[in-house]
Coordinates of C-alpha atoms in Angstrom, one line a residue:
X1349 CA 0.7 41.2 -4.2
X1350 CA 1.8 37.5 -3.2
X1351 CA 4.8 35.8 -3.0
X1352 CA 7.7 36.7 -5.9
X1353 CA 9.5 33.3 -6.8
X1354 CA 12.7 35.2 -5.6
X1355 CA 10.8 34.9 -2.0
X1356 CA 9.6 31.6 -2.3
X1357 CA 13.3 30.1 -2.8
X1358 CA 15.0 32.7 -0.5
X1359 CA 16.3 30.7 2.5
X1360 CA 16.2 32.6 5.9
X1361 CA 18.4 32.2 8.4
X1362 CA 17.2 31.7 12.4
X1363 CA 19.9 31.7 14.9
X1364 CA 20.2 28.1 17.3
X1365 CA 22.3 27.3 19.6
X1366 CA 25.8 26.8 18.0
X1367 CA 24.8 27.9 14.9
X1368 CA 22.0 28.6 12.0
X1369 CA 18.9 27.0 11.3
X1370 CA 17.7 27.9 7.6
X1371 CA 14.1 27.9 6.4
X1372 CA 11.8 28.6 3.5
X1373 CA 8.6 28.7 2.2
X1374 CA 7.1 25.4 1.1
X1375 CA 9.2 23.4 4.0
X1376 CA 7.9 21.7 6.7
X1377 CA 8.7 21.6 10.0
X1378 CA 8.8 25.3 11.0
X1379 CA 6.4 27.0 13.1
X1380 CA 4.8 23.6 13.3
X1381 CA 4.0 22.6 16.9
X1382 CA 4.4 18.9 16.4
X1383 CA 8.2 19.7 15.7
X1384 CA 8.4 22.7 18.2
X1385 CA 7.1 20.6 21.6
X1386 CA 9.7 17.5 19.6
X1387 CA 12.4 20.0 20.3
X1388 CA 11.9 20.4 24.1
X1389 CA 11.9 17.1 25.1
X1390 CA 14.1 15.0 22.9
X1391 CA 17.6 14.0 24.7
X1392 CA 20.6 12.5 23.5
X1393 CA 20.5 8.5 24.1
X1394 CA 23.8 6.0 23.0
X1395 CA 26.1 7.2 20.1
X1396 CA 23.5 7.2 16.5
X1397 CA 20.2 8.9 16.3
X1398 CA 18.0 8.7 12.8
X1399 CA 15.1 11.3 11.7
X1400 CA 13.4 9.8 9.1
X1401 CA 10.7 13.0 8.8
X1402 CA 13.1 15.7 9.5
X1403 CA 11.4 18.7 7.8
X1404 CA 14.2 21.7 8.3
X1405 CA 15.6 19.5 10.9
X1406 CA 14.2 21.1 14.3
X1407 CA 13.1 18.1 16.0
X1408 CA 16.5 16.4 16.1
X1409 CA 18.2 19.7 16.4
X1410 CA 19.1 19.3 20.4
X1411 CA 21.0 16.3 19.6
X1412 CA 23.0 17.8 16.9
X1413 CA 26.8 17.5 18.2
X1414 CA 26.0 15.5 20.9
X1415 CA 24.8 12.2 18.8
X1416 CA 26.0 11.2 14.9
X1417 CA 22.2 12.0 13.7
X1418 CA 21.2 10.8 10.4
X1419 CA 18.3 12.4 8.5
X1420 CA 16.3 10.9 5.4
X1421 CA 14.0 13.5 4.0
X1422 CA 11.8 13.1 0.5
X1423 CA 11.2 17.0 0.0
X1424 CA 13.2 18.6 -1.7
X1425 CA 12.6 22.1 -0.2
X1426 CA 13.4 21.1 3.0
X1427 CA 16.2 19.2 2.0
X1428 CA 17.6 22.6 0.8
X1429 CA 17.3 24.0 4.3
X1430 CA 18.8 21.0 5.7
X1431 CA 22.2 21.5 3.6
X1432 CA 22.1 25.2 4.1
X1433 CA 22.2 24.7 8.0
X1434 CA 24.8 22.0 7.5
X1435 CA 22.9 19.1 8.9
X1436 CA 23.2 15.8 8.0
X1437 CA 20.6 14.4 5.5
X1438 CA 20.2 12.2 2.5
X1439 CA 17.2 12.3 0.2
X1440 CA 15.6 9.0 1.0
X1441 CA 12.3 7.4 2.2
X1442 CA 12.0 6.4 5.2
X1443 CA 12.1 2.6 4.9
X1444 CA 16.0 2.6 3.3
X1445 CA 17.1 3.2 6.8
X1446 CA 19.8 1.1 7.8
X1447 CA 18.5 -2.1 9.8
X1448 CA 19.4 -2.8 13.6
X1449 CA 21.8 0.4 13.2
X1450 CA 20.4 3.0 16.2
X1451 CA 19.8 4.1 19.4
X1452 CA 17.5 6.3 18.8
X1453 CA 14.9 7.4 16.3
X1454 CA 13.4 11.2 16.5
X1455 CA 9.9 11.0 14.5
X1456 CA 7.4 14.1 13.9
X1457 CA 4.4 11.4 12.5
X1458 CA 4.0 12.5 9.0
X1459 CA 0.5 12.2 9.3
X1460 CA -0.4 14.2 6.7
X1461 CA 1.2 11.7 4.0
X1462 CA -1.5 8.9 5.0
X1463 CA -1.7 5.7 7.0
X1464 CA -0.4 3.6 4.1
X1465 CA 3.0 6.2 4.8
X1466 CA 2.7 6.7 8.6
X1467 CA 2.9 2.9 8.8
X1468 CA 5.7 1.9 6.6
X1469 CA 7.6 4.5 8.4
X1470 CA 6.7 3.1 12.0
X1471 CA 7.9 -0.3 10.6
X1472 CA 11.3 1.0 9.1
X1473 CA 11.8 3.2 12.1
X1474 CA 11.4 -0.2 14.1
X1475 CA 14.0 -2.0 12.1
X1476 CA 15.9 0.7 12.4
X1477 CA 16.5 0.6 16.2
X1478 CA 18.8 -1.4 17.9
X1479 CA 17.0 -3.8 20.5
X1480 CA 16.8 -1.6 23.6
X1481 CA 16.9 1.4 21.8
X1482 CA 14.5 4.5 21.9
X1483 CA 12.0 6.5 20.1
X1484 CA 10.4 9.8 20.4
X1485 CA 7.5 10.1 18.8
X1486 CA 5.3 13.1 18.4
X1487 CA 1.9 14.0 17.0
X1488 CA -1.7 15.7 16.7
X1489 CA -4.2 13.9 18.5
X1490 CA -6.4 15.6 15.7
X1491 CA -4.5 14.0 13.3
X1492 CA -4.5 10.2 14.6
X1493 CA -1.2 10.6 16.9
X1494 CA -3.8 8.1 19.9
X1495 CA -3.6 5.2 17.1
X1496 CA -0.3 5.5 15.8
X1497 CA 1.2 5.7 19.0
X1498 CA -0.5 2.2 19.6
X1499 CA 0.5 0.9 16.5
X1500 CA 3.9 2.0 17.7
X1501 CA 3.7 0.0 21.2
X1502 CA 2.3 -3.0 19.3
X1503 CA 5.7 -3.0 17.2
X1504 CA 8.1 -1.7 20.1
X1505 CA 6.9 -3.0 23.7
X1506 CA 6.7 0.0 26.4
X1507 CA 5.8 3.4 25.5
X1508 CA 4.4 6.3 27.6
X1509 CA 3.5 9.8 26.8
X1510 CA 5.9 12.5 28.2
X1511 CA 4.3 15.5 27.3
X1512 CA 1.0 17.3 26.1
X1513 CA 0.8 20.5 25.1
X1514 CA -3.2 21.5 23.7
X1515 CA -3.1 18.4 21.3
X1516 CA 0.0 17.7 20.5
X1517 CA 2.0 14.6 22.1
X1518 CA 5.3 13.3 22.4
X1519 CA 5.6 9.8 23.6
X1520 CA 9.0 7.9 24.2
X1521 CA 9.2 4.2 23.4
X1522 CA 11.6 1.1 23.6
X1523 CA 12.4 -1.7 21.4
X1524 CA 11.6 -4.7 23.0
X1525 CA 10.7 -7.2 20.0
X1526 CA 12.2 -7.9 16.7
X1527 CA 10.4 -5.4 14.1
X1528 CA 8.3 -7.0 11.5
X1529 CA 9.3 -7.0 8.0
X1530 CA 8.4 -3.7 5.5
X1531 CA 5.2 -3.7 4.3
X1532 CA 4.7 -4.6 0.6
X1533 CA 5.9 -0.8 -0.9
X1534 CA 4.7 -1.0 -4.5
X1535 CA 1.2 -0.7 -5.8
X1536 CA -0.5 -0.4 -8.9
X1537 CA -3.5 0.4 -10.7
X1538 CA -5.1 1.1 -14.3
X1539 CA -7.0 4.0 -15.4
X1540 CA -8.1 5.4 -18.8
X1541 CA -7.4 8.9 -19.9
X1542 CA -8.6 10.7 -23.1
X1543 CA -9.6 7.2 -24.3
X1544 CA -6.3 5.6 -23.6
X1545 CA -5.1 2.9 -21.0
X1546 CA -2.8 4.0 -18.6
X1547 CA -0.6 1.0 -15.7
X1548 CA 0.3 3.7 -12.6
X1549 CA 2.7 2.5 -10.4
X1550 CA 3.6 3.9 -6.9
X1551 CA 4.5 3.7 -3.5
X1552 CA 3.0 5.0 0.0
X1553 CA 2.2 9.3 0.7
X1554 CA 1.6 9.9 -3.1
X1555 CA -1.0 12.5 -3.4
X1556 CA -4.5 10.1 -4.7
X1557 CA -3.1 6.8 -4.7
X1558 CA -4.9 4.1 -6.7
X1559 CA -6.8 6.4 -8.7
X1560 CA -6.3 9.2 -11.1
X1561 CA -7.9 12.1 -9.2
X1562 CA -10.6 14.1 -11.0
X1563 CA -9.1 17.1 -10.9
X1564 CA -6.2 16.2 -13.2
X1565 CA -8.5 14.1 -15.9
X1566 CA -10.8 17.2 -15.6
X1567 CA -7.5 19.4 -16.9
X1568 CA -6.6 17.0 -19.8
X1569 CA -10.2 17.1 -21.4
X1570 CA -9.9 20.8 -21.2
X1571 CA -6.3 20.9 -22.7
X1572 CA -7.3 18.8 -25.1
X1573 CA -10.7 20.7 -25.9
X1574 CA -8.5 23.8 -26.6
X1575 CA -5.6 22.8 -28.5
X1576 CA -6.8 19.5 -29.8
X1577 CA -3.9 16.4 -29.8
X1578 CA -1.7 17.3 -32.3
X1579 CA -1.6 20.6 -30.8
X1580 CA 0.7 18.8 -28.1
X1581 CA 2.6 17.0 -30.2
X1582 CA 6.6 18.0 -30.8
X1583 CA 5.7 21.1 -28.0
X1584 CA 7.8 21.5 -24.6
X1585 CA 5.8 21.0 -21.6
X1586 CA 6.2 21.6 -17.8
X1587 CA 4.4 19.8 -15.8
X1588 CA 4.7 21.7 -12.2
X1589 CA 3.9 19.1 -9.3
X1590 CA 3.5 15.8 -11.4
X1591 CA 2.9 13.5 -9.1
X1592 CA 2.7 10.0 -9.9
X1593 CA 2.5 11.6 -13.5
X1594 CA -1.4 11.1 -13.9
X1595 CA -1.1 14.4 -16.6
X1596 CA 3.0 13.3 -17.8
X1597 CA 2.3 10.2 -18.8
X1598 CA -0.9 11.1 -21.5
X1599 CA 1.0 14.1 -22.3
X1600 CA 4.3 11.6 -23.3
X1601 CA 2.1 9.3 -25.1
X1602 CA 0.7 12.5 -26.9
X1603 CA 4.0 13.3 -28.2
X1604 CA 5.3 16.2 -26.1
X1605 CA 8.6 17.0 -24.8
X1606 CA 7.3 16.8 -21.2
X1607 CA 9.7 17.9 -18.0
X1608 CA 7.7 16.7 -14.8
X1609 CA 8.8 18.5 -11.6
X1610 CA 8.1 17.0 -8.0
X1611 CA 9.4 17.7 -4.9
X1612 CA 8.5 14.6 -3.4
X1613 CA 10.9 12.2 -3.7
X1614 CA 8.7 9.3 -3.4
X1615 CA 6.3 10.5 -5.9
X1616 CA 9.6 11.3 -8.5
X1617 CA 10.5 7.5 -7.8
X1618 CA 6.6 6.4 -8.5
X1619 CA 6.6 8.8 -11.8
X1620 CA 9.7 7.3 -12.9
X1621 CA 8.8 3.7 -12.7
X1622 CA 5.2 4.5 -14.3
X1623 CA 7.2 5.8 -17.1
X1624 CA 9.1 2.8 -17.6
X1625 CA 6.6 0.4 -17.7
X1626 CA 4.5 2.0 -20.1
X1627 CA 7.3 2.5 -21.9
X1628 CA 7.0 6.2 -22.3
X1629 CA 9.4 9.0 -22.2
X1630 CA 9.8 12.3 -19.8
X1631 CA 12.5 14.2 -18.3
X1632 CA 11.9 13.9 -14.2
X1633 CA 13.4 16.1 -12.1
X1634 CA 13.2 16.4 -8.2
X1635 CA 12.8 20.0 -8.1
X1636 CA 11.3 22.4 -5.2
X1637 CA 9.3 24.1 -7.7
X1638 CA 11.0 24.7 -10.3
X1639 CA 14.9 25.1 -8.6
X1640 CA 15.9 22.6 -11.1
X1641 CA 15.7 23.9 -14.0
X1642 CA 18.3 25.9 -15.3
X1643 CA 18.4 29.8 -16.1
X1644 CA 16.3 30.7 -18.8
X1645 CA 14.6 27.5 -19.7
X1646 CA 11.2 28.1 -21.1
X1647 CA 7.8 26.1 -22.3
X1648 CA 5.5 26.1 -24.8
X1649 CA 2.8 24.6 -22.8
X1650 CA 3.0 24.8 -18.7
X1651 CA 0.1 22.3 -16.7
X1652 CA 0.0 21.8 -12.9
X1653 CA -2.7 20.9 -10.8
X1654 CA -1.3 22.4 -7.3
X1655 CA -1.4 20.6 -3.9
X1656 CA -3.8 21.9 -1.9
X1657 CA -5.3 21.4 1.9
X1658 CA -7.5 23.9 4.2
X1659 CA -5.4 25.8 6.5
X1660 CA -1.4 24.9 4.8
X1661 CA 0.1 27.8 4.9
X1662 CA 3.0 25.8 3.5
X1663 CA 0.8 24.3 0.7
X1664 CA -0.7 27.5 -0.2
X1665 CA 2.9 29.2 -0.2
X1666 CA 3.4 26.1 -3.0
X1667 CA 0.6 26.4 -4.9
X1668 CA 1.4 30.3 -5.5
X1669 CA 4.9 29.9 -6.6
X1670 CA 3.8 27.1 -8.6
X1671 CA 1.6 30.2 -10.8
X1672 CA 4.8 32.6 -10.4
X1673 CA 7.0 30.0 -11.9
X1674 CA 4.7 29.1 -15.0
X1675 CA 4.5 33.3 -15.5
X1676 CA 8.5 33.1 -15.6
X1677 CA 8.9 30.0 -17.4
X1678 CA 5.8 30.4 -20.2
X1679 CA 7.3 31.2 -23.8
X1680 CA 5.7 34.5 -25.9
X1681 CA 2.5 33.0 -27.0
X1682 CA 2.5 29.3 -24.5
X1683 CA -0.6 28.4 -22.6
X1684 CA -0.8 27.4 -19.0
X1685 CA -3.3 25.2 -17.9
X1686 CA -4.4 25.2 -13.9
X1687 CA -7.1 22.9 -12.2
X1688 CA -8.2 23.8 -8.9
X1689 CA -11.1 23.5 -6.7
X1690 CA -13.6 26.5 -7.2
X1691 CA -13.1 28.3 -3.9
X1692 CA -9.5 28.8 -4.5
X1693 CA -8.9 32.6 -5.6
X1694 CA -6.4 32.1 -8.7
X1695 CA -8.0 34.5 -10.9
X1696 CA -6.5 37.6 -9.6
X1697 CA -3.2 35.8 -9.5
X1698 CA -3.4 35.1 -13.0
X1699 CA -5.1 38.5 -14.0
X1700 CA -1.7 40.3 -12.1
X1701 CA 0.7 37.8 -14.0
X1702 CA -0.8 37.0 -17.4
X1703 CA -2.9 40.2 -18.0
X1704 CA -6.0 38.1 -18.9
X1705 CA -7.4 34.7 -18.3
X1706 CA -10.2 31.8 -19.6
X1707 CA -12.4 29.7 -17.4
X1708 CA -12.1 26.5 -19.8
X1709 CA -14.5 23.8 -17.6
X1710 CA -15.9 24.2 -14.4
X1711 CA -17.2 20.5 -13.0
X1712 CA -16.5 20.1 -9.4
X1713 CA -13.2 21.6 -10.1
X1714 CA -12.3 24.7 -12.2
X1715 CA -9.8 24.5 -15.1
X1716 CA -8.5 27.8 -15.4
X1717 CA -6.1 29.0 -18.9
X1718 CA -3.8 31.9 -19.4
X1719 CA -1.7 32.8 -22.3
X1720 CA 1.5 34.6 -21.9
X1721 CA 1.7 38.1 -24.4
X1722 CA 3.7 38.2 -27.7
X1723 CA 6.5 40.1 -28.1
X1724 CA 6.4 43.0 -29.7

């Protein structure tokens, strides 16, 4: 037995110093050690501090009542946590940080969002600081911390690394030079799905930007294989982790009633514009899993194609509540559709929850299809 949805969006409380720190599954920034050696050797410096990758907030936590610290964080679970351990956050990329406004920035490299990402945050962090001012900056070596943190003295001046512990760094830096301007934020790109022509439209750290993965065509041609195209016409649909909206927007243009839940915030603003300029309709909703929603609301047809990556505990924790919540959220007689890569155990997950399940397509990735029981 996995984790219950009850589980996955139970906050826990850790004592701190001076208070609580809440966290949950699906948030970063806990037992991470990029966060944890951030923590013991960040120090206050001048009166405003800004943590534009803030997780559950440990990294800036030792200058918490010492500094004003302003946090901008995209995910919406962590965000939670955040507001439950009454720190200071807005839901915001990193590049709407004020301009020429700090003394110091706190940064855990979100390396794991892509270089496109880790480098518009560098510059806004950059443009953030005040000249003079300082940044911590911490990272894998594994996980390209050696270049960024030379990206990082190319926009800043002086830097030098403070501490190591196995390979994880913290450097401290100062602003000597005016930052560059932002990077260009916006890109698009055009892909056909199920025979139509689709214009995607997104910004930096969205999962498979500038093409439509395979994964998620693989999951329409199977959807559409079993209930044909009328058969998603007029019918509600969840779409769990949407993304950019490579499987909202052909289900929109379909005809369904689609909800798309994301809880990235710079993928929800992506999805949103994508919409708009092909002039389709969805409900979007920034949602850690399906938070949300409200009580009782339920779905004729559920898709998600889960985030994924070897050795996320945090991911995996995700992808597993994302099943739970299609289980809870499935109407008597509804279909949920799940793409996955073919290693990934899902079947007894589905077996426990759904009582029975199809393997529609297997090509490179699995498409997997469960039907929740009648009534009666």
């Amino acid at each position: 037995m996995g984790l219950t949805l009850a589980e996955y969006h139970r906050l826990t409380p850790l004592p701190r110093p001076g208070g609580v720190l809440y966290v949950k599954p699906g948030a970063r920034g806990y037992r991470d050690p990029v966060y944890e050696l951030l923590q013991k050797v960040v120090t206050p410096y001048g009166e405003r501090a800004l943590d534009p990758n803030p997780g559950v907030g440990l990294g800036s936590l030792p200058l918490e009542g010492r500094m004003e610290v302003e946090r901008l964080e995209t995910s919406k679970a962590a965000f939670r946590c955040l507001g439950a351990s009454g720190l200071r956050a807005h839901l915001a990329p990193p590049w709407e940080a004020e301009g020429n406004a700090y003394h110091l920035v706190v940064l855990a490299l979100p390396a794991g969002r892509g270089t496109a990402y880790v480098e518009a945050t560098l510059v806004a962090a950059a443009r953030a600081l005040r000249m003079g001012g300082r940044v911590y900056l911490a990272g894998d070596k594994n996980k390209g911390f050696e270049r960024y943190f030379k990206e990082a003295q190319a926009l800043l001046g002086y830097g030098k690394v403070l501490k190591r512990e196995g390979p994880v760094r913290v450097a401290l830096l100062e602003k000597e030079r005016e930052a560059p301007p932002l990077p260009a934020l916006w890109h698009r790109f055009q892909a056909t799905l199920l025979g139509e022509s689709f214009t995607f439209f997104h910004l930096p750290g969205v999962f498979s930007a500038g093409k439509v993965d395979k994964a998620s065509a693989l999951l329409l041609e199977a959807l559409v294989g079993e209930m044909g195209r009328e058969g998603v016409r007029g019918k509600r649909i969840l779409d769990l982790g949407a993304g950019y909206g490579a499987l909202t927007l052909p289900l929109a243009h379909m005809g369904g009633e689609v909800t798309a839940l994301e809880d990235d915030l710079v993928s929800v603003l992506s999805l949103k514009k994508s919409l708009l300029e092909n002039r389709l309709t969805a409900r979007v909703l920034h949602s850690d899993v399906d938070e949300a929603l409200t009580e009782g609301e339920a779905f004729d047809i559920i898709v998600t194609n889960p985030p994924f990556h070897v050795g996320g505990a945090v991911i995996l924790d995700v992808a597993q509540a994302f099943v739970e919540a299609a289980a809870a959220r499935l109407k008597p007689g509804g279909g949920f559709f799940l793409v996955a890569n073919p290693f990934l155990k899902y079947e007894p997950l589905l077996e426990e929850r759904f009582g029975a399940f199809r393997t529609l397509l297997v090509r490179e990735y699995k498409v997997l299809f469960a039907e929740k029981a009648k009534r009666g």
